[in-house]
Amino acid sequence: MPGSPDPPDSPDLAGWLASAPGNPKSDPQSTPKPSADWIYRSPHSGDTNGIERIEAFFHHAGYAMHRHDTYAIGRTLAGVQSFHYRGSTCNSLPGGTMVLHPDEPHDGQAGTGDGFHYRMIYVDPALFQQALGGKPLPFVKGGLSRDPRLFAATESLLRAMDCAIDSLEQDDALYDLAIALDAVAGAAPTRRPVDYRAAERAREYMLGSLDSAVTLDELAAAAGRDRWSLSRDFRALFGTSPHRYLSMRRLDLVRRLAVQGVPLAAAAAAAGFTDQSHMTRHFKRAWGVAPAHWLRMLGPSARATR
């Protein structure tokens, strides 16, 4: 780009991105050519409100095969974003919408030598259930959609990462997205009735018990359901098992503490993991990278927390 400054050699591009022409936070159609991969995590997203917003650039491989219990919904802004999903190789191009269902294994890498630039939101299925009211979670086949309803419904949630989204706007946008997902997914197979309120009581119990061991018997007592009915309903409503849901919320706590400056070993202990290596194994399975590497890609303030 004529007249533009050269990017720094370090993984942190925050300062350069803020001043360089083609800043992806202000110009969504322009992809910088940095010397290192980067992730920009919106300061307005958080691990406590059920939604995370990121923007990232990768030259080659982005993430190893992994799975998380949230929906991953996003757009490729430039390049070809390739990933393996449900036995197929998918190639995401600008103009479409990626929709990855909770707990479905996937990876991510560049489909060409130019790298890929994308934005993604990660949404707790519990937020969609507030709109769907206990219906089956929408499943968009193939992981990719060109449906204009989905593209329009993600517009406000996938805008520049520095643009704050207030609580009411987020709630409205999530409602619209839930309805669009449900419409695009089409009719789900019929199933036996589920107890949404009981499953929600179990979910809330786990959120209050992140630092302690939780048994299925405890959850059943809190929910007022038998163990196996609760486990079945929880999976149907929230896309994952109670055990995995609790593990993912503990990992969210680790990330929140690490970004605040807490050493990873202390963050792991505070979140109920046996030790740092135990937490790291779960972290890599959930996000495809080790926690220290994730922090490095976020920038200097995060790198200082290792």
Short mmCIF file of C-alpha atoms in Angstrom, two decimals, residues 162-302:
data_model
loop_
_atom_site.label_atom_id
_atom_site.label_comp_id
_atom_site.label_asym_id
_atom_site.label_seq_id
_atom_site.Cartn_x
_atom_site.Cartn_y
_atom_site.Cartn_z
CA ASP A 162 -14.23 -0.83 18.31
CA CYS A 163 -17.92 0.04 17.87
CA ALA A 164 -19.70 -0.56 21.15
CA ILE A 165 -23.02 -2.39 21.14
CA ASP A 166 -25.27 -1.40 24.00
CA SER A 167 -27.29 -3.98 25.89
CA LEU A 168 -30.64 -3.26 24.23
CA GLU A 169 -29.14 -3.24 20.74
CA GLN A 170 -27.39 -6.54 21.43
CA ASP A 171 -30.58 -8.14 22.72
CA ASP A 172 -32.50 -6.98 19.65
CA ALA A 173 -29.75 -8.18 17.31
CA LEU A 174 -29.56 -11.59 18.97
CA TYR A 175 -33.33 -11.98 18.74
CA ASP A 176 -33.24 -11.13 15.02
CA LEU A 177 -30.34 -13.54 14.49
CA ALA A 178 -32.11 -16.36 16.34
CA ILE A 179 -35.21 -15.89 14.18
CA ALA A 180 -33.12 -15.76 10.99
CA LEU A 181 -31.22 -18.92 11.95
CA ASP A 182 -34.47 -20.70 12.70
CA ALA A 183 -35.94 -19.66 9.34
CA VAL A 184 -32.86 -20.59 7.31
CA ALA A 185 -32.41 -23.93 9.10
CA GLY A 186 -35.97 -24.97 8.33
CA ALA A 187 -38.10 -27.47 10.20
CA ALA A 188 -36.26 -29.66 12.69
CA PRO A 189 -37.10 -33.35 13.16
CA THR A 190 -39.86 -33.92 15.67
CA ARG A 191 -38.71 -34.91 19.14
CA ARG A 192 -40.11 -35.59 22.56
CA PRO A 193 -40.96 -32.53 24.70
CA VAL A 194 -38.15 -31.01 26.76
CA ASP A 195 -38.22 -29.09 30.04
CA TYR A 196 -36.56 -25.77 29.23
CA ARG A 197 -37.05 -24.28 32.70
CA ALA A 198 -35.44 -27.26 34.42
CA ALA A 199 -32.45 -27.17 32.08
CA GLU A 200 -32.10 -23.44 32.66
CA ARG A 201 -32.08 -23.98 36.44
CA ALA A 202 -29.25 -26.48 36.00
CA ARG A 203 -27.34 -24.04 33.80
CA GLU A 204 -27.67 -21.26 36.38
CA TYR A 205 -26.53 -23.62 39.13
CA MET A 206 -23.33 -24.36 37.19
CA LEU A 207 -22.65 -20.67 36.62
CA GLY A 208 -22.64 -20.23 40.38
CA SER A 209 -20.30 -23.19 40.95
CA LEU A 210 -17.35 -22.56 38.63
CA ASP A 211 -14.73 -23.07 41.33
CA SER A 212 -16.09 -26.30 42.77
CA ALA A 213 -16.88 -29.85 41.69
CA VAL A 214 -20.43 -30.41 40.45
CA THR A 215 -22.15 -33.77 40.07
CA LEU A 216 -25.06 -34.71 37.85
CA ASP A 217 -27.00 -35.60 40.99
CA GLU A 218 -26.57 -32.02 42.26
CA LEU A 219 -27.76 -30.63 38.93
CA ALA A 220 -30.75 -32.95 38.92
CA ALA A 221 -31.70 -31.79 42.41
CA ALA A 222 -31.33 -28.13 41.44
CA ALA A 223 -33.37 -28.66 38.28
CA GLY A 224 -36.04 -30.88 39.80
CA ARG A 225 -35.52 -33.55 37.11
CA ASP A 226 -34.04 -37.01 37.04
CA ARG A 227 -30.41 -37.22 35.92
CA TRP A 228 -30.86 -38.69 32.47
CA SER A 229 -33.87 -36.62 31.43
CA LEU A 230 -31.97 -33.49 32.46
CA SER A 231 -28.85 -34.53 30.56
CA ARG A 232 -30.88 -35.29 27.41
CA ASP A 233 -32.84 -32.02 27.59
CA PHE A 234 -29.72 -29.96 28.29
CA ARG A 235 -27.99 -31.29 25.18
CA ALA A 236 -31.05 -30.62 23.03
CA LEU A 237 -31.52 -27.07 24.31
CA PHE A 238 -27.93 -25.86 24.67
CA GLY A 239 -26.02 -27.97 22.15
CA THR A 240 -23.66 -29.67 24.60
CA SER A 241 -23.54 -31.78 27.76
CA PRO A 242 -23.71 -30.29 31.27
CA HIS A 243 -20.12 -31.40 31.94
CA ARG A 244 -18.77 -29.70 28.84
CA TYR A 245 -20.84 -26.58 29.46
CA LEU A 246 -19.26 -26.25 32.92
CA SER A 247 -15.76 -26.84 31.52
CA MET A 248 -16.24 -24.13 28.89
CA ARG A 249 -17.47 -21.60 31.44
CA ARG A 250 -14.39 -22.35 33.53
CA LEU A 251 -12.23 -21.72 30.48
CA ASP A 252 -14.04 -18.43 29.94
CA LEU A 253 -13.09 -17.51 33.51
CA VAL A 254 -9.46 -18.43 32.79
CA ARG A 255 -9.41 -16.13 29.76
CA ARG A 256 -11.03 -13.30 31.66
CA LEU A 257 -8.51 -13.55 34.50
CA ALA A 258 -5.53 -13.97 32.17
CA VAL A 259 -6.39 -10.84 30.19
CA GLN A 260 -6.66 -8.96 33.50
CA GLY A 261 -3.08 -9.94 34.35
CA VAL A 262 -3.53 -13.07 36.46
CA PRO A 263 -0.82 -15.70 35.74
CA LEU A 264 -2.15 -18.72 33.90
CA ALA A 265 -1.41 -21.12 36.76
CA ALA A 266 -3.35 -18.97 39.21
CA ALA A 267 -6.18 -18.49 36.72
CA ALA A 268 -6.41 -22.25 36.23
CA ALA A 269 -6.64 -22.82 39.98
CA ALA A 270 -9.26 -20.10 40.42
CA ALA A 271 -11.39 -21.72 37.71
CA GLY A 272 -11.35 -25.13 39.35
CA PHE A 273 -8.76 -26.92 37.18
CA THR A 274 -6.29 -29.31 38.80
CA ASP A 275 -3.28 -27.36 37.50
CA GLN A 276 -2.12 -25.30 34.51
CA SER A 277 -1.42 -28.32 32.30
CA HIS A 278 -4.92 -29.66 32.96
CA MET A 279 -6.38 -26.30 31.95
CA THR A 280 -4.13 -26.06 28.87
CA ARG A 281 -5.32 -29.41 27.54
CA HIS A 282 -8.93 -28.27 27.78
CA PHE A 283 -8.07 -24.84 26.32
CA LYS A 284 -6.42 -26.33 23.22
CA ARG A 285 -9.35 -28.67 22.64
CA ALA A 286 -11.75 -25.73 22.90
CA TRP A 287 -9.95 -23.10 20.79
CA GLY A 288 -7.26 -24.90 18.83
CA VAL A 289 -4.34 -22.96 20.36
CA ALA A 290 -2.52 -22.97 23.69
CA PRO A 291 -3.49 -20.19 26.14
CA ALA A 292 -0.05 -18.53 26.04
CA HIS A 293 -0.18 -18.38 22.23
CA TRP A 294 -3.71 -16.95 22.36
CA LEU A 295 -2.48 -14.23 24.71
CA ARG A 296 0.46 -13.37 22.45
CA MET A 297 -1.83 -12.87 19.48
CA LEU A 298 -4.04 -10.53 21.51
CA GLY A 299 -1.26 -7.99 22.12
CA PRO A 300 1.19 -6.66 24.70
CA SER A 301 -1.21 -6.21 27.60
CA ALA A 302 -2.23 -9.86 27.26
#
